[in-house]
Short mmCIF file of C-alpha atoms in Angstrom, two decimals:
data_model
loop_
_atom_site.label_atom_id
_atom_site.label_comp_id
_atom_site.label_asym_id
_atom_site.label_seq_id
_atom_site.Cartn_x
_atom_site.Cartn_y
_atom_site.Cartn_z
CA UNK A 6 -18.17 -32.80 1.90
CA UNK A 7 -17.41 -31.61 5.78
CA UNK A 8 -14.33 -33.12 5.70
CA UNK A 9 -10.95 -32.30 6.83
CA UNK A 10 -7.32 -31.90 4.60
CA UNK A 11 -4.20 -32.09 6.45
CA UNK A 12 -0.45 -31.34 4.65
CA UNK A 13 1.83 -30.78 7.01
CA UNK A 14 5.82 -30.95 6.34
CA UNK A 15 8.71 -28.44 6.86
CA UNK A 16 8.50 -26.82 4.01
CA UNK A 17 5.56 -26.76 1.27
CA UNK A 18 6.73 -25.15 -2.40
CA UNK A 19 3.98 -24.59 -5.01
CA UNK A 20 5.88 -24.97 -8.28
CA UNK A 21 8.66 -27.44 -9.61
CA UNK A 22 10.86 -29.50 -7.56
CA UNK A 23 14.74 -28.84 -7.85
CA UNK A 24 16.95 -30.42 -10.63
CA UNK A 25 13.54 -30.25 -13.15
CA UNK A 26 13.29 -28.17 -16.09
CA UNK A 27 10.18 -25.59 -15.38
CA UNK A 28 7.38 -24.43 -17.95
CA UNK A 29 7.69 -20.68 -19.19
CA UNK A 30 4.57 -20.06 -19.65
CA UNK A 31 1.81 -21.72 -17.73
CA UNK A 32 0.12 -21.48 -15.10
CA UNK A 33 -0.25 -24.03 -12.41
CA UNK A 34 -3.71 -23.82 -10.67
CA UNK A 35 -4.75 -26.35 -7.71
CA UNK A 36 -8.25 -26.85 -6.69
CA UNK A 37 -8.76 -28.84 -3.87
CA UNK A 38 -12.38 -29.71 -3.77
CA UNK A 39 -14.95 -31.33 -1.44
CA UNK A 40 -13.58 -30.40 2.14
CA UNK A 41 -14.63 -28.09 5.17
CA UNK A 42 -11.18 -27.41 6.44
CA UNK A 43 -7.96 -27.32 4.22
CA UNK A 44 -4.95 -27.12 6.77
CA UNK A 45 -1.60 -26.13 5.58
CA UNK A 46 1.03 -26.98 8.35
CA UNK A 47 4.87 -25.90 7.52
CA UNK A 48 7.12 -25.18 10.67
CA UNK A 49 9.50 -23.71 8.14
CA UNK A 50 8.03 -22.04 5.43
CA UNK A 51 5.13 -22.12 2.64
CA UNK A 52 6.21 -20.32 -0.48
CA UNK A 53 6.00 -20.64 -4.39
CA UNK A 54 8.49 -20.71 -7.29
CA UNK A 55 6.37 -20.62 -10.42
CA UNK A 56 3.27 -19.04 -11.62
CA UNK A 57 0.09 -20.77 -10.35
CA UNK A 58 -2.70 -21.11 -7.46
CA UNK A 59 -4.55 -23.44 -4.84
CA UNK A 60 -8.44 -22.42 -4.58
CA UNK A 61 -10.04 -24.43 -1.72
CA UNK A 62 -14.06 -25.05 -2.34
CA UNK A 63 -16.48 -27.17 -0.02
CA UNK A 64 -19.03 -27.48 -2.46
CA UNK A 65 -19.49 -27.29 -6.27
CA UNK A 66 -23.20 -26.12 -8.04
CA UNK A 67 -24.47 -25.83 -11.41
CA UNK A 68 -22.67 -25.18 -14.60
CA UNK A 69 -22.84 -21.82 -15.97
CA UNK A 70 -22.13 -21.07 -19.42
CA UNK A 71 -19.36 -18.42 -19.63
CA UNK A 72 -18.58 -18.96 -15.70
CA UNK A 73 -18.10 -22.29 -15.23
CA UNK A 74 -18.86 -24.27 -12.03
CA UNK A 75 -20.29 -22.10 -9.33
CA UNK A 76 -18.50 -22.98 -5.97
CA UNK A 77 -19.01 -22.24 -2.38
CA UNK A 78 -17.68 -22.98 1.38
CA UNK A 79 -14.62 -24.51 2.20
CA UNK A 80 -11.70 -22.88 5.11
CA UNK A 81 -8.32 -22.93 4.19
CA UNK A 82 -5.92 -22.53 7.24
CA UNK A 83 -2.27 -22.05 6.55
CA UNK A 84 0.13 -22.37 9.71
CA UNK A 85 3.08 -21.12 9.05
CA UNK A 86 6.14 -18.62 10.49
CA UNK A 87 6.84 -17.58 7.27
CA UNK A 88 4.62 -17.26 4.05
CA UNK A 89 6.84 -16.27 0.73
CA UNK A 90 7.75 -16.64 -3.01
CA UNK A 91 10.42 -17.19 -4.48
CA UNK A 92 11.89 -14.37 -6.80
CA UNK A 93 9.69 -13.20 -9.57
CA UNK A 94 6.69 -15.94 -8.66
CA UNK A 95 3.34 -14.98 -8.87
CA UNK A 96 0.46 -17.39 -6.92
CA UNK A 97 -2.89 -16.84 -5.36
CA UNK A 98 -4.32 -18.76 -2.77
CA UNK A 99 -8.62 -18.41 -2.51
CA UNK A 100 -11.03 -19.70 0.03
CA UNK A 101 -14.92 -19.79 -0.45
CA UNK A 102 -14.71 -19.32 3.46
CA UNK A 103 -12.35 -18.04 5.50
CA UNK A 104 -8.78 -17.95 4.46
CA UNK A 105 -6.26 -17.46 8.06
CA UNK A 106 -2.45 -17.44 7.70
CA UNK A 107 -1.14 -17.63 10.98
CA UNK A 108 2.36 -18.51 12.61
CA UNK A 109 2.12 -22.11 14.22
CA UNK A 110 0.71 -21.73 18.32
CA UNK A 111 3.67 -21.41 20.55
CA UNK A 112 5.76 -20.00 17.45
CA UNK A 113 6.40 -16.13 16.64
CA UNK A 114 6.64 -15.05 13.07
CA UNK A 115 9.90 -15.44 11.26
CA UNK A 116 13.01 -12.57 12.40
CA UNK A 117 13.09 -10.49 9.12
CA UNK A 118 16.22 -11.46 7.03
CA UNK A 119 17.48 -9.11 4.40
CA UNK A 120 18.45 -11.88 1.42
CA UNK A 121 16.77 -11.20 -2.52
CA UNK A 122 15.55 -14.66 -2.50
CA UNK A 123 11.56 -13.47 -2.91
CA UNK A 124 12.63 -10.42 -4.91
CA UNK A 125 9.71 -9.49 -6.77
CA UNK A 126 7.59 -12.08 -5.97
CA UNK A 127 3.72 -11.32 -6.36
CA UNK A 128 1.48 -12.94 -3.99
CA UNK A 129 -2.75 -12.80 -3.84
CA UNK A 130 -5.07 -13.64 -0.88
CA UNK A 131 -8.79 -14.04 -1.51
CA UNK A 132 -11.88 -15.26 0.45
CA UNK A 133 -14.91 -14.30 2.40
CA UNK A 134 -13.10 -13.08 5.06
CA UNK A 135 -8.90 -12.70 5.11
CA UNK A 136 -6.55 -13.11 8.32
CA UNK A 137 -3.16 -12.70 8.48
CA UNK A 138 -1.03 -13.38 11.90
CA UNK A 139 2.21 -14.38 10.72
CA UNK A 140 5.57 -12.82 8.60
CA UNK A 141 4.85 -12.17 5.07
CA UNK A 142 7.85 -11.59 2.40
CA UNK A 143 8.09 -10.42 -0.62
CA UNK A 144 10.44 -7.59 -1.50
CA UNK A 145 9.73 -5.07 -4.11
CA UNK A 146 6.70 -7.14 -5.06
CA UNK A 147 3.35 -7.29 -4.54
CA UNK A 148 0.52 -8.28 -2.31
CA UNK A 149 -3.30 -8.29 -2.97
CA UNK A 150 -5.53 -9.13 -0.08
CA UNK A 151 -9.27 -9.45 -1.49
CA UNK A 152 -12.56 -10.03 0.74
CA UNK A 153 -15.97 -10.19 0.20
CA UNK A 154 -16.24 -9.49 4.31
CA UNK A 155 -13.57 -8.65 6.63
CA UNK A 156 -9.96 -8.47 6.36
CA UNK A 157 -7.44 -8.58 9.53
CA UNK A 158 -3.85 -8.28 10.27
CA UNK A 159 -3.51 -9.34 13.64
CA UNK A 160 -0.22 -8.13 15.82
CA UNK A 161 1.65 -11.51 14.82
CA UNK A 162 1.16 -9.31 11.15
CA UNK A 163 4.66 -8.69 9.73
CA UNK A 164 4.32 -7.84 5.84
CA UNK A 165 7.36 -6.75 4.61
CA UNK A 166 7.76 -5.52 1.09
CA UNK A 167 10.70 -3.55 1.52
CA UNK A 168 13.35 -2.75 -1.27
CA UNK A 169 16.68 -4.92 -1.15
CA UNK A 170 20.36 -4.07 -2.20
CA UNK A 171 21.60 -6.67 -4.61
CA UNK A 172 25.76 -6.77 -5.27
CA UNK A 173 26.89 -7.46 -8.47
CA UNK A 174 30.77 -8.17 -8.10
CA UNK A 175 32.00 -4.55 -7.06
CA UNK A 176 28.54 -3.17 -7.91
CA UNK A 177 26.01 -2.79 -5.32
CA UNK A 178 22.11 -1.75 -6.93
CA UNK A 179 18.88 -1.00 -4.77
CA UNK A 180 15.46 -2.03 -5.44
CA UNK A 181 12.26 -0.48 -4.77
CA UNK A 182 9.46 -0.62 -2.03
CA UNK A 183 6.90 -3.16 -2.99
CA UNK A 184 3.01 -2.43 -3.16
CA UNK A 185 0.24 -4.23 -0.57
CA UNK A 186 -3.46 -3.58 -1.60
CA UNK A 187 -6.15 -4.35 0.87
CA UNK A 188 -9.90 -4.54 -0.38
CA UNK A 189 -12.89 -5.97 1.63
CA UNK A 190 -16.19 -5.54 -0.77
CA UNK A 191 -18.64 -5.58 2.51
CA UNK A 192 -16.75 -5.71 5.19
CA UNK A 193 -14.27 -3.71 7.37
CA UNK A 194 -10.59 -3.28 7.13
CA UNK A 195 -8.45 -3.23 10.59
CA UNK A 196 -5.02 -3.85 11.55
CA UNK A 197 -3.44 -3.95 15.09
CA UNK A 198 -1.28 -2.35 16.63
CA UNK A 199 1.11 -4.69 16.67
CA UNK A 200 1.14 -5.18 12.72
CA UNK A 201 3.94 -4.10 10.69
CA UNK A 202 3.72 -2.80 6.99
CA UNK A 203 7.38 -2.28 5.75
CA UNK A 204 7.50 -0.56 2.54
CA UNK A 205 10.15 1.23 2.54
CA UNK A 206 13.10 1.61 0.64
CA UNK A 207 17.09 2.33 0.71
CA UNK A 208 18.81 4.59 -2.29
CA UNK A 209 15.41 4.04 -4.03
CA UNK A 210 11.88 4.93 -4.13
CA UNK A 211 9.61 3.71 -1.52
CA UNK A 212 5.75 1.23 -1.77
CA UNK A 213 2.09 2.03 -1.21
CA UNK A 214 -0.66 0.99 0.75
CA UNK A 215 -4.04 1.16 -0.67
CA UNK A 216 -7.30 0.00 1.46
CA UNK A 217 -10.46 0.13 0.43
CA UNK A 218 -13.97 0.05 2.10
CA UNK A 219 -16.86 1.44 0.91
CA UNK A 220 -19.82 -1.11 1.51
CA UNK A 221 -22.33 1.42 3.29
CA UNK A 222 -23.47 -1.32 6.07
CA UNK A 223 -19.21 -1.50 6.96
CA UNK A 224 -16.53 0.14 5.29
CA UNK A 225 -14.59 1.04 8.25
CA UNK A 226 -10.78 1.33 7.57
CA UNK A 227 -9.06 1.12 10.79
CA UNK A 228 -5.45 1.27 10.46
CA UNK A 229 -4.14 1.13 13.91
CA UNK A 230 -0.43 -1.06 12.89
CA UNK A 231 2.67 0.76 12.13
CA UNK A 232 3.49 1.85 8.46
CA UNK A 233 7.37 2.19 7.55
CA UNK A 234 7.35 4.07 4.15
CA UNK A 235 10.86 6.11 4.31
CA UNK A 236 13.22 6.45 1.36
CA UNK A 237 17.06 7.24 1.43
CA UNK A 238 18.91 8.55 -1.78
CA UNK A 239 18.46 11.07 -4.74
CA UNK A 240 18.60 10.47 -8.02
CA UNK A 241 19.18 12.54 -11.44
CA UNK A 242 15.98 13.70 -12.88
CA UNK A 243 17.28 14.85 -16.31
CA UNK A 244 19.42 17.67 -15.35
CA UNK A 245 18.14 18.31 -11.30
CA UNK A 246 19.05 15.98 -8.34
CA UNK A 247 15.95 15.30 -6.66
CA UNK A 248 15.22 12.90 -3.73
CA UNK A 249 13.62 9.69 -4.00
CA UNK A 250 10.27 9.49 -3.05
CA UNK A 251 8.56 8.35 0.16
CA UNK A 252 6.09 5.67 0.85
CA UNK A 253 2.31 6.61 -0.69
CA UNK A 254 -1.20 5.35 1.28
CA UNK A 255 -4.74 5.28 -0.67
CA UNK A 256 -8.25 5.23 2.26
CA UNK A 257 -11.30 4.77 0.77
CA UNK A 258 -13.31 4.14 3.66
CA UNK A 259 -17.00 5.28 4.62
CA UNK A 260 -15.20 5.51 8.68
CA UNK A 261 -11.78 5.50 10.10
CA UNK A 262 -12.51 3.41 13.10
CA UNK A 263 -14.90 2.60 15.56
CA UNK A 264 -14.32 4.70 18.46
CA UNK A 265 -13.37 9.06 18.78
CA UNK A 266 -14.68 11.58 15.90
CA UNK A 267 -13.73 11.10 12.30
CA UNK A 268 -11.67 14.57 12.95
CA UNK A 269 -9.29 12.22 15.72
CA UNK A 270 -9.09 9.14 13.89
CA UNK A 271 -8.13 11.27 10.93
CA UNK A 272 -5.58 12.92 13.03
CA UNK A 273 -4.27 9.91 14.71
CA UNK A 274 -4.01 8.35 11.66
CA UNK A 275 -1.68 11.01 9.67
CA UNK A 276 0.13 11.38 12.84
CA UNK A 277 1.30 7.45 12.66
CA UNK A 278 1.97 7.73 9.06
CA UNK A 279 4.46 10.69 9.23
CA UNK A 280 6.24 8.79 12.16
CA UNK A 281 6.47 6.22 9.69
CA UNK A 282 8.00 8.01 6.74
CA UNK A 283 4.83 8.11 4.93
CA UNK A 284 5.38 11.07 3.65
CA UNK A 285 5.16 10.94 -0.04
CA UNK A 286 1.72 11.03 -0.94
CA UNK A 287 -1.48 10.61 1.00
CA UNK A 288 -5.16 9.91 -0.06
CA UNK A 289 -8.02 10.15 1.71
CA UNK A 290 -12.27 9.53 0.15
CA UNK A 291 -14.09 9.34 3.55
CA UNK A 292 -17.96 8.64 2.58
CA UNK A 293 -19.42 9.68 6.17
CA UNK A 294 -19.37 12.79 7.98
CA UNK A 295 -17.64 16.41 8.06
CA UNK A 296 -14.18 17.01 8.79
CA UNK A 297 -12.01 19.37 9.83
CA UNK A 298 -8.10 19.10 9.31
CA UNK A 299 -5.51 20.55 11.84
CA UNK A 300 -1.69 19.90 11.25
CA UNK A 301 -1.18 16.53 11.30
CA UNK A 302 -1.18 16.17 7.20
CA UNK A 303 2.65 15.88 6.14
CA UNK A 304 3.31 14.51 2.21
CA UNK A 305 4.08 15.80 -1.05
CA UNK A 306 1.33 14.80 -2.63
CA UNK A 307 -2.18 15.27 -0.26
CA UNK A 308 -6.15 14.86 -1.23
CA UNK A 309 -8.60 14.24 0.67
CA UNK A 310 -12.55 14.40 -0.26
CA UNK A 311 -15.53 14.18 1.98
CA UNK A 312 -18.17 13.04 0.16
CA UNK A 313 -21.28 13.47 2.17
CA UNK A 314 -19.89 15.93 4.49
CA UNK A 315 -18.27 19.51 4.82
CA UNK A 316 -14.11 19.92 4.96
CA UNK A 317 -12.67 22.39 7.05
CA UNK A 318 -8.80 22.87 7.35
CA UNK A 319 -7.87 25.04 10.66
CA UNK A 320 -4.05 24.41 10.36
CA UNK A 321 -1.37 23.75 8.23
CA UNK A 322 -1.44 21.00 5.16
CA UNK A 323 2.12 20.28 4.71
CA UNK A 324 3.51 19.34 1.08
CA UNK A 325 6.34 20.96 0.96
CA UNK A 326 9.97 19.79 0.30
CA UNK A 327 12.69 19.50 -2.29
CA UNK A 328 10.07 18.94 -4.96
CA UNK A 329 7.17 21.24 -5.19
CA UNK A 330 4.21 19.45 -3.97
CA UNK A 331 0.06 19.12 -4.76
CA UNK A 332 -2.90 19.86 -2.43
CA UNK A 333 -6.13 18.91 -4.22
CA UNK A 334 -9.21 19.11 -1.59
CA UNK A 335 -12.81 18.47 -1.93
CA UNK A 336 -15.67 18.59 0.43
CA UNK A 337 -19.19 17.99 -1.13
CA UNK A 338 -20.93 20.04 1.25
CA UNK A 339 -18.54 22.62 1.37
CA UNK A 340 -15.24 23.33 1.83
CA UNK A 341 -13.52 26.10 4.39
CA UNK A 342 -10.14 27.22 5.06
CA UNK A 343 -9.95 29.03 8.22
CA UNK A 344 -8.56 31.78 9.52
CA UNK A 345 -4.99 29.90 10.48
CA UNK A 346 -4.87 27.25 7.34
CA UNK A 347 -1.58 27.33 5.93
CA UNK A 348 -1.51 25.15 2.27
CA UNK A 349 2.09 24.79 1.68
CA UNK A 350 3.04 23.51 -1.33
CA UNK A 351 6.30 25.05 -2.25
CA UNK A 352 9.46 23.75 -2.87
CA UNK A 353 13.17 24.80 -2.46
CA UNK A 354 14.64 22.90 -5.50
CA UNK A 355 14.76 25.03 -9.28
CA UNK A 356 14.63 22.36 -11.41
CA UNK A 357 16.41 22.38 -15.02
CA UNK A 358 16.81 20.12 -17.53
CA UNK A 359 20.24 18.45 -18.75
CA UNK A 360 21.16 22.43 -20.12
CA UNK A 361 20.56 23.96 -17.40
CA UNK A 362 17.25 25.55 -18.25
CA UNK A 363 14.25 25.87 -16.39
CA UNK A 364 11.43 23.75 -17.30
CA UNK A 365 8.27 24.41 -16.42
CA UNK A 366 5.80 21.71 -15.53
CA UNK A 367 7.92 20.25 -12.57
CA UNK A 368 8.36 23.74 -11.00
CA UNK A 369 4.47 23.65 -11.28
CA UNK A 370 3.02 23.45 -7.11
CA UNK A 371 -0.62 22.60 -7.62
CA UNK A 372 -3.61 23.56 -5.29
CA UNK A 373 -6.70 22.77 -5.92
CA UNK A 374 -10.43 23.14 -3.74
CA UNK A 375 -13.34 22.19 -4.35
CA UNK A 376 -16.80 22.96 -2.76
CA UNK A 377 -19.16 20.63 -4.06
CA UNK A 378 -22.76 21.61 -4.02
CA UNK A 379 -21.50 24.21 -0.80
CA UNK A 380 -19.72 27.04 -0.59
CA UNK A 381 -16.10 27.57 -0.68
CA UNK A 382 -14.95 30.24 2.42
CA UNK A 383 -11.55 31.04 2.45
CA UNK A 384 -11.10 33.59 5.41
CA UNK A 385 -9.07 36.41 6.10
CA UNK A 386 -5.55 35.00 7.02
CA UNK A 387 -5.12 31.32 4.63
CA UNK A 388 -2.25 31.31 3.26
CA UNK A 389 -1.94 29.03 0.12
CA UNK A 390 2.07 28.60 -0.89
CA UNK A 391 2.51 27.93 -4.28
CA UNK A 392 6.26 28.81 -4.99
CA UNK A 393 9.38 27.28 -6.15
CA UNK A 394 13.24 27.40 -5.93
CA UNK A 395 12.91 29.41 -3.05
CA UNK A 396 16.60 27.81 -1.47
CA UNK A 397 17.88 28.64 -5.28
CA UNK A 398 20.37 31.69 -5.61
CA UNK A 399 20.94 34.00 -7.81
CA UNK A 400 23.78 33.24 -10.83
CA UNK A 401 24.17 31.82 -14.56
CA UNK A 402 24.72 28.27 -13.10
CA UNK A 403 22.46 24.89 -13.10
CA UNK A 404 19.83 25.36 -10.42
CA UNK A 405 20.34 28.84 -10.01
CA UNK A 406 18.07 31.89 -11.29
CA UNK A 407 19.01 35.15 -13.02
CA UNK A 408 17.06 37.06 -10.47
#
């Protein structure tokens, strides 16, 4: 069909209505089949409350034993300041088109509000190509956003994942940053600088961002939006107080953008994460090109691999911190460490176990290079730091060594 699907209300919940007794177990899927355009108008909100999914298809083929029905075409548009679920709720929503969630025109995205009612949630976004314009929320959960072309977060992007505090009488408890995947098969990945990624989390450990982008005709991973992945708090790790740890991203990307060198987007790039808080782990597969790092790599955990190109760090690689940190690097071409590189992974913490011994693995900072079918050059001056409990003093007490 080429027709057209309009729903439009205040508010449009996938899942039970109130005052009805819900399944536990199944799964609720919706097809709507046989239109061009499904449009999804709510000038409140669109969210879910169960477990289940809408799939939008112009057109339905053959039969195909083991597959089922192959499908094709059909847009589904969902206008809406606010795009949600409602705590623990998992739904998808698929396109054979385009999928675009956008806030309604002449509306801004919904004001982030700091309740627990999408705690959890888990929320999926799949078609050819993926745009998102408006406030998505779902604390400590999880979003997937799947392509088979391009995927976009425009600036009226506001994904927020972030951790929540819930109070329990005279109790107050602290959830974690949530996790938001981006993968376009043969397409490119790009967000504006206007988007917002919030992953971050308070007396708890922080989310991730993963993007990935390796079709050789595309793959460009252009993260130009603002990434908030700080952590407050520290926690008891079995004898040592340690800090909770900061937001994580994953790049696997065959470019970092479209304009500048890979060696400025790179830097560019690290230098917006670590004004973020991102500063807990950072990964890096680049499939075009040589690089060379300067000092714009700040996390505890750090790799990075160039895999048709040579890697070059002429500055520092900092993964240093409380915890002792991990620097794994690979170039396939070759990898150099010049004259001024500085891998720091130490850290100032001893850590012991509930006696008050030392244990071994986590005191363990880890370095490791990689030179591919090159050669490895380490010049005179790289430094490589690989201690631990360097702020611990000397006496017979927890966290403190007998010299």
């Amino acid at each position: 069909g080429s027709g057209t699907l309009n729903l439009e209300a205040e508010r449009i919940d996938f899942g039970f209505g109130p005052f009805t007794q819900p399944a536990g177990v199944a799964s609720f899927d919706r097809l709507a089949l046989g239109f061009a355009n499904v449009n999804l108008k709510a000038s409140g909100q669109v969210t879910a409350n169960h477990k289940g999914s809408l799939s939008v298809y112009q057109a339905q083929g053959a039969y195909e034993t083991g597959k089922g029905y192959q499908v094709s075409g059909g847009n589904l548009n969902i206008s809406t300041p606010l795009l949600t679920g409602d705590a623990g709720s998992a739904h998808s929503y698929t396109a054979g088109g385009a999928l675009k969630v956008a806030a309604p025109a002449g509306a801004a995205p919904a004001a982030p509000v700091k309740n627990n009612d999408a705690l959890g949630a888990q929320l999926a976004l799949n078609g050819d190509s993926v745009t998102v314009a408006t406030a998505v929320v779902l604390p400590s959960g999880k979003l997937t956003i799947s392509a088979q072309h391009d995927i976009s977060l425009a600036d009226g992007a506001r994904i927020d994942m972030a951790g929540r505090k819930s109070t329990f009488f005279d109790v107050d408890k602290y959830s974690w940053g949530g996790d938001v995947t981006l993968d376009s098969r043969a397409g490119d990945i790009r967000t504006a600088s206007g988007a917002v990624i919030d992953v971050s989390a308070e007396n708890n450990r922080a989310g991730s961002l993963k993007a990935v982008a390796l079709d050789g005709a595309a793959g460009m991973v252009d993260l130009q939006g603002k990434l908030l992945g700080g952590a407050s708090g520290s926690y008891d790790a079995g004898g040592t107080v340690v800090p909770y740890k900061k937001g994580s991203v994953d790049v696997r990307a065959q470019t970092l953008g479209a304009g500048g060198t890979l060696d400025s987007q790179f830097a560019s790039l690290n230098t917006r994460l670590t004004e973020g808080g991102v500063t807990g782990g950072r990964s890096f597969q680049l499939k075009q090109g040589d690089l060379t790092i300067g000092k714009e790599i700040k996390a505890g955990e750090v790799q990075v691999s160039v895999d048709n190109g040579r890697l070059t760090v002429a500055g520092v690689i900092d993964a240093s911190g409380e915890r002792v940190g991990s620097i794994r690097l690979a170039g396939k071409h070759g990898l150099t460490l010049a004259g001024n590189a500085v891998l720091d992974a130490h850290g100032t913490l001893l850590r012991v176990d509930s006696y008050g011994k030392i244990i071994d693995s986590p005191n363990r900072a880890t370095v490791e290079l990689n030179a591919g079918e090159g050669t490895l050059d380490l010049a005179g001056g790289a430094q490589i730091d690989l201690r631990h409990g360097t702020a611990a003093v000397a006496g017979k007490g927890k966290g403190e060594h007998d010299g």
